[in-house]
Amino acid sequence: MPIHAEETVDVEGGMAVLKKSVTKLTNILEGLPEMPFNTMEYMLLCTYVVSTDSFSLSLLSFLPLMMDLLLSTIYNMCTMKTHYDLSAQLYEEYKKSLMDYLDSLVLPSLRSKHDEYMLKELVRRWFNYKVMVRWLSRFFHYLDRYFVKKRSLLPLREAGIACFRDVVYGEMKGKIKDAVISLIYQEREGSQIDRALLNSVVEIFIQIGLGSNEYYEVNFEDPLLRDTAAYYSRKASKWILEDSCPEYMLKAEECLKQETDRADHYLHPTTKQKLIENVEHQLLSVNEIQLLEKENSGCLALLRDDMVDDLERTYRLFSRIPEGLTHFSQLFKQHVTAEGTAFVSQAENAARSKRVSDQWVQFLSENHELMNLLGFQVLIRRIIELHDKYIGYVQESFQNHTLLNKALKEAFDVLCNKDVASTSSAEMLASFCDNVLKIAGSEKLSDEEIDRTLEKAMKLLSYINDKDLFAEFSRKKLARRLLFDRYANVDHERSMLTCLKRQCGGQLSSKMEGMVTDLTLAKENQSSFEDYLDANPHAYPGTDLSVSVLTTGFWPSYKSSDLTLPDEMVKCIEAFKKFYECSTKNRRLSWIYSLGTCNINAKFDAKSIELTVATYQAAVLLLFNSADRLSYAEIKAQLNSTDEDMIRVLHSLACARYKILKKTPMTDTISPNDIFEFNFKFTDKMRRIKVPLPPVDENKKMIEHVNKDRRYAVDANIVRIMKSRKALGHQQLVLECIQQLSRMFKPDVNLIKQRIEDLIIREFLQRDEEDPNVYKYMA
């Protein structure tokens, strides 16, 4: 761009040119008529390349020429050698020109208008002012390049913005703020407003800060947030009284959506989070407890009525605020616990109910397992359904949030460790699984449903503290299913063990896996025995015999007795012994008579009936093939049995539902003076009946066995910890022991203390001489 410089310039003339140029620019911006160019101005205009960023046709016509003249004048004034600092004078003249424009034109126009009209005038004046600042800063560009940098003054553009801030903004900021907040209030109340206007005004707050948001935050954002808090505080106070919790939540969600949209359209990005947090605090945090506990519509009511959409919304909103889900999760836990406890109470009342007929009481006494199933199956099924329902809530409606998962776990930790009628939860769950897996169980399910049900039952197992007790009960019941051929499908059994192994590890399932394997081997062994009898007809004992050979280490321990069997049974045992000795070496057979069953053809006067009885019962009945009457003492002596076994067996044959034997005297109890004879008059409409033998309550022994195993497990765990740590404090040792054993059972702290003392006595551990609460491992 050509600079028409001269060596000297008249200062007063230069100032006149400057003022004339500013006046022309002001007139153009105000839309006032302007004098045409003279010949010299046109010549300069013809030699000037007009820039493409001009703002209007008027500016395109006038400003290039003015700019050329001013640049020449200002350059000459700044470079002219004089004792005056003309650069400083020009810098002040620049600011004075802007302030005169603001005082004479901008402020009066703003003072005369109010509210939205004032904001529109502000935006128009701000736009014109920025045009003036831009062109004047170009006129005085030489100052920006040299003088401003040398004196560390504000650049011309920033100085121009500062002038507007000091003159206009300083006076009008309160009215501007009030007008903007008033428009936002109108929009919140449903009116349509000019969002573009608000966005432009907000930009003014930002731009006058010259890179800092201080003016925006102090003079607009803070008042806006205070007004927002007051507005939504009033709304919340009204809604909390008039609306239900779901209705309140719908309004709160809509308000948050609107405020987010509002912030995105015309507020600074830094305000959005503050504004939303402000609204969340007033609508949610302040009224959290009152909302969630609102009668007939709060969190408990929503859970009770399965209001899934409303629950999702409640979770979604309260998850936005700090600690917002704490109370929500507590109420969730409270509801789940209460609902499950109600099921437990119903099962408890049913188990203790006495309103049954005498015949039903007698039937239940003969079918102890069925008695348990009647109440416990329903309870476990309900708890499984309860868990399915609320785990679905947590995973889908509550987005698998950690706090809600924890609340659900704590609720089921309580439910799944409640005893019912002195029956532990571990036993109830084991009975439920047994019923699902039995061929004649009450759970009539398809193969897929059985697998799903078992998997769900194993999820409940994860909440049970006594997993080792569950495993022991399950092992007992598995043994009965396998030995008495009551299992529906061996694949289901393996599926159950897979679920158990996945849930609790291989330690609890390894023995049961061995039992299932034993069953397969036992069938192969039985097939070989039958082939042996076919090949050696002389070895056939005269009675069909089926034997299951089991591995001692896998199966539960059973009572072994020296029962003296009748000759018919002895022949069968001897035949199998010869076969087994021929096919196997270095193995000893130990016969468990208590697990055996026999099918006997009994000839009564009316008809013959096939009786399915236990081995002990069969042994007693076979004695009457050679005697009409036998006393209690004679039966006991011939069978070499104990009083406990004799009373159970004779009671089942003479005093229970099927009276195969007649007893003298005719009472309902067995005594050593009783006389027994075969009841030829017995009859039944069925041709095949099962005479049940009252089961022995082995729960006490089983629990004692489990407690013994727990002592060994605690000992081994303590030694393992101390062997790796060498020295450890008492409290830390107890905590680590509980943590490592909790996968199998929840050890009692007193038990751990006892085992530590025992290990000290046995010289596995020793106390530290200086600190008795510290233990050391003795290698």
XYZ file of C-alpha atoms in Angstrom, residues 213-509:
297
model
C -14.415 -14.514 31.860
C -14.325 -12.450 35.025
C -16.859 -9.838 33.855
C -19.132 -12.528 32.437
C -19.011 -14.601 35.598
C -19.311 -11.797 38.142
C -21.830 -9.574 36.396
C -23.963 -12.137 34.588
C -23.288 -15.785 35.415
C -23.432 -15.469 39.213
C -26.692 -13.450 39.192
C -28.153 -15.893 36.669
C -27.284 -18.853 38.886
C -28.763 -17.131 41.942
C -31.945 -16.338 40.033
C -32.091 -19.908 38.703
C -31.731 -21.318 42.208
C -34.512 -19.090 43.502
C -36.759 -19.929 40.546
C -36.436 -23.688 40.883
C -36.585 -23.534 44.646
C -40.040 -21.965 44.314
C -41.053 -24.537 41.704
C -39.810 -27.461 43.787
C -41.622 -26.258 46.910
C -44.849 -26.109 44.929
C -44.448 -29.402 43.072
C -43.437 -31.392 46.150
C -46.790 -30.560 47.729
C -49.002 -30.955 44.679
C -47.469 -33.786 42.655
C -46.689 -37.458 43.152
C -43.084 -38.595 42.949
C -43.387 -39.796 39.294
C -45.067 -36.523 38.255
C -42.369 -34.513 40.027
C -39.663 -36.542 38.317
C -41.200 -35.969 34.892
C -41.195 -32.215 35.495
C -37.656 -32.278 36.846
C -36.412 -34.229 33.846
C -38.105 -31.831 31.446
C -36.617 -28.820 33.251
C -33.128 -30.285 33.072
C -33.582 -30.969 29.377
C -34.729 -27.383 28.766
C -31.868 -25.895 30.777
C -29.375 -28.001 28.848
C -30.863 -26.787 25.576
C -30.844 -23.204 26.865
C -27.193 -23.393 27.840
C -26.227 -24.909 24.493
C -27.936 -22.125 22.544
C -26.959 -18.873 24.204
C -24.784 -19.343 27.284
C -21.039 -19.716 27.512
C -19.884 -23.399 27.602
C -18.412 -22.931 31.087
C -21.864 -22.037 32.448
C -23.627 -25.206 31.326
C -22.325 -27.523 34.026
C -22.815 -24.921 36.762
C -26.365 -24.206 35.633
C -27.324 -27.895 35.446
C -25.796 -28.616 38.853
C -27.705 -25.649 40.236
C -31.010 -26.979 38.906
C -30.211 -30.527 40.036
C -29.459 -29.292 43.518
C -32.721 -27.372 43.867
C -34.976 -29.985 42.266
C -33.296 -33.172 43.508
C -30.728 -32.788 46.265
C -32.782 -30.440 48.455
C -35.882 -32.638 48.302
C -34.214 -36.044 47.943
C -35.442 -37.748 51.104
C -38.909 -36.180 50.943
C -39.273 -37.295 47.326
C -37.969 -40.832 47.688
C -40.005 -41.443 50.841
C -43.164 -39.769 49.545
C -46.205 -41.680 50.770
C -47.953 -43.844 48.177
C -45.684 -42.696 45.342
C -42.097 -42.766 46.628
C -39.385 -45.291 45.851
C -40.920 -48.089 47.934
C -44.295 -47.621 46.258
C -42.697 -47.657 42.798
C -40.875 -50.900 43.633
C -44.020 -52.408 45.127
C -46.091 -51.590 42.029
C -43.314 -52.485 39.551
C -43.312 -49.006 37.986
C -40.267 -49.745 35.864
C -40.276 -46.575 33.739
C -40.636 -44.348 36.787
C -37.912 -46.252 38.601
C -35.580 -45.844 35.622
C -36.279 -42.110 35.565
C -35.730 -41.819 39.316
C -32.428 -43.660 39.045
C -31.391 -41.636 36.012
C -32.046 -38.313 37.739
C -30.582 -39.123 41.136
C -27.484 -40.644 39.563
C -26.671 -37.123 38.344
C -26.149 -35.638 41.801
C -23.357 -36.389 44.312
C -24.373 -39.149 46.711
C -27.739 -39.125 44.985
C -28.060 -42.904 44.873
C -27.105 -43.530 48.481
C -30.609 -43.182 49.901
C -32.150 -44.686 46.773
C -30.016 -47.814 47.168
C -30.893 -48.040 50.865
C -34.604 -47.980 50.058
C -34.036 -50.545 47.306
C -32.272 -52.824 49.786
C -35.027 -52.234 52.360
C -37.767 -53.182 49.909
C -36.038 -56.316 48.604
C -35.257 -57.458 52.143
C -38.828 -56.832 53.309
C -40.361 -58.661 50.339
C -38.063 -61.642 50.794
C -38.569 -61.680 54.561
C -42.321 -61.874 53.988
C -41.771 -65.064 51.962
C -39.596 -66.482 54.743
C -42.258 -65.653 57.348
C -44.933 -67.389 55.286
C -42.765 -70.491 55.033
C -42.078 -70.311 58.776
C -45.783 -70.102 59.575
C -46.585 -72.948 57.198
C -43.916 -75.144 58.762
C -45.249 -74.497 62.249
C -48.923 -74.732 61.396
C -50.843 -77.373 63.381
C -54.017 -77.178 61.337
C -53.684 -80.538 59.598
C -55.609 -83.730 59.984
C -54.319 -86.662 62.011
C -53.972 -88.707 58.843
C -51.925 -85.956 57.216
C -49.700 -85.755 60.298
C -49.077 -89.487 60.090
C -48.395 -89.274 56.365
C -45.889 -86.463 56.857
C -44.131 -88.350 59.632
C -43.550 -91.180 57.189
C -42.401 -88.808 54.399
C -40.029 -86.434 56.085
C -38.429 -85.276 52.855
C -41.816 -84.515 51.333
C -42.748 -82.516 54.407
C -39.687 -80.310 53.887
C -40.363 -79.932 50.185
C -43.914 -78.704 50.674
C -42.809 -75.459 52.331
C -39.186 -75.044 51.318
C -39.625 -75.621 47.587
C -42.114 -72.783 47.389
C -39.829 -70.530 49.425
C -36.724 -71.166 47.300
C -38.747 -70.803 44.102
C -40.067 -67.444 45.309
C -36.609 -66.227 46.290
C -35.252 -67.266 42.876
C -38.058 -65.326 41.179
C -37.382 -62.386 43.488
C -33.696 -62.460 42.581
C -34.481 -62.716 38.852
C -36.784 -59.730 39.098
C -34.459 -57.395 40.959
C -31.239 -58.443 39.248
C -33.113 -57.457 36.081
C -33.869 -54.078 37.640
C -30.214 -53.581 38.553
C -28.795 -54.657 35.202
C -31.332 -52.996 32.912
C -33.119 -50.179 34.736
C -30.220 -49.186 37.013
C -27.441 -49.711 34.442
C -25.648 -52.235 36.643
C -24.576 -49.482 39.036
C -22.119 -50.599 41.710
C -24.131 -49.122 44.572
C -27.344 -50.874 43.509
C -25.463 -54.147 42.984
C -24.108 -53.825 46.498
C -27.586 -53.108 47.892
C -29.012 -56.182 46.136
C -26.178 -58.349 47.436
C -26.648 -57.131 50.998
C -30.394 -57.795 50.802
C -29.915 -61.357 49.564
C -27.095 -61.928 52.045
C -29.787 -61.459 54.679
C -32.507 -63.464 52.913
C -30.338 -66.400 51.903
C -28.975 -66.935 55.392
C -32.272 -67.136 57.278
C -33.241 -70.425 58.895
C -36.826 -71.660 58.639
C -38.173 -73.971 61.341
C -34.612 -74.859 62.412
C -33.711 -75.734 58.829
C -30.707 -73.916 57.446
C -30.817 -72.103 54.133
C -28.036 -74.393 52.875
C -30.219 -77.456 53.479
C -33.288 -75.818 51.901
C -31.378 -74.908 48.756
C -29.863 -78.392 48.555
C -33.359 -79.902 48.902
C -34.648 -77.618 46.148
C -31.894 -78.683 43.758
C -32.472 -82.316 44.713
C -36.153 -81.966 43.897
C -35.363 -80.426 40.502
C -32.943 -83.221 39.643
C -35.042 -86.149 40.885
C -36.979 -88.149 38.348
C -40.141 -87.841 40.445
C -39.553 -84.304 41.720
C -42.396 -81.816 42.015
C -40.622 -79.447 39.600
C -41.941 -80.670 36.245
C -39.551 -78.876 33.912
C -38.082 -79.346 30.475
C -34.370 -79.997 30.042
C -33.672 -76.348 29.233
C -35.745 -75.161 32.196
C -33.901 -77.548 34.523
C -30.538 -76.144 33.445
C -31.760 -72.558 33.870
C -33.290 -73.299 37.265
C -30.094 -74.908 38.523
C -28.037 -71.972 37.316
C -30.340 -69.571 39.159
C -30.172 -71.704 42.286
C -26.376 -71.548 42.139
C -26.617 -67.751 42.033
C -28.450 -67.934 45.351
C -25.653 -70.122 46.642
C -23.238 -67.228 46.131
C -25.070 -65.368 48.933
C -25.075 -68.300 51.377
C -22.355 -68.210 54.003
C -22.230 -71.968 54.652
C -21.348 -73.172 51.171
C -19.499 -76.163 52.600
C -22.669 -77.204 54.438
C -24.639 -76.907 51.187
C -22.045 -79.084 49.477
C -22.340 -81.733 52.190
C -26.153 -81.803 51.992
C -25.947 -81.901 48.199
C -23.506 -84.794 48.356
C -25.876 -86.749 50.584
C -28.812 -86.129 48.311
C -26.791 -86.853 45.179
C -25.792 -90.179 46.701
C -29.443 -91.130 47.290
C -30.411 -90.106 43.753
C -27.612 -92.137 42.231
C -27.892 -95.207 44.453
C -31.679 -95.463 44.314
C -31.828 -94.563 40.617
C -33.878 -91.428 41.248
C -31.950 -89.060 39.010
C -33.685 -87.880 35.861
C -30.642 -87.394 33.652
C -26.933 -87.747 34.321
C -26.306 -84.736 32.073
C -28.338 -82.578 34.440
C -26.246 -83.866 37.320
C -23.071 -82.863 35.521
C -24.598 -79.485 34.676
C -25.359 -78.940 38.353
C -21.776 -79.781 39.284
C -20.457 -77.422 36.602
C -22.528 -74.579 38.058
C -21.326 -75.441 41.551
C -17.722 -75.559 40.421
C -18.026 -72.208 38.657
C -19.620 -70.633 41.719
C -17.497 -72.095 44.499
C -14.464 -73.688 42.916
C -13.486 -77.297 42.451
C -12.910 -78.013 46.124
C -16.630 -78.417 46.853
C -17.548 -80.255 43.655
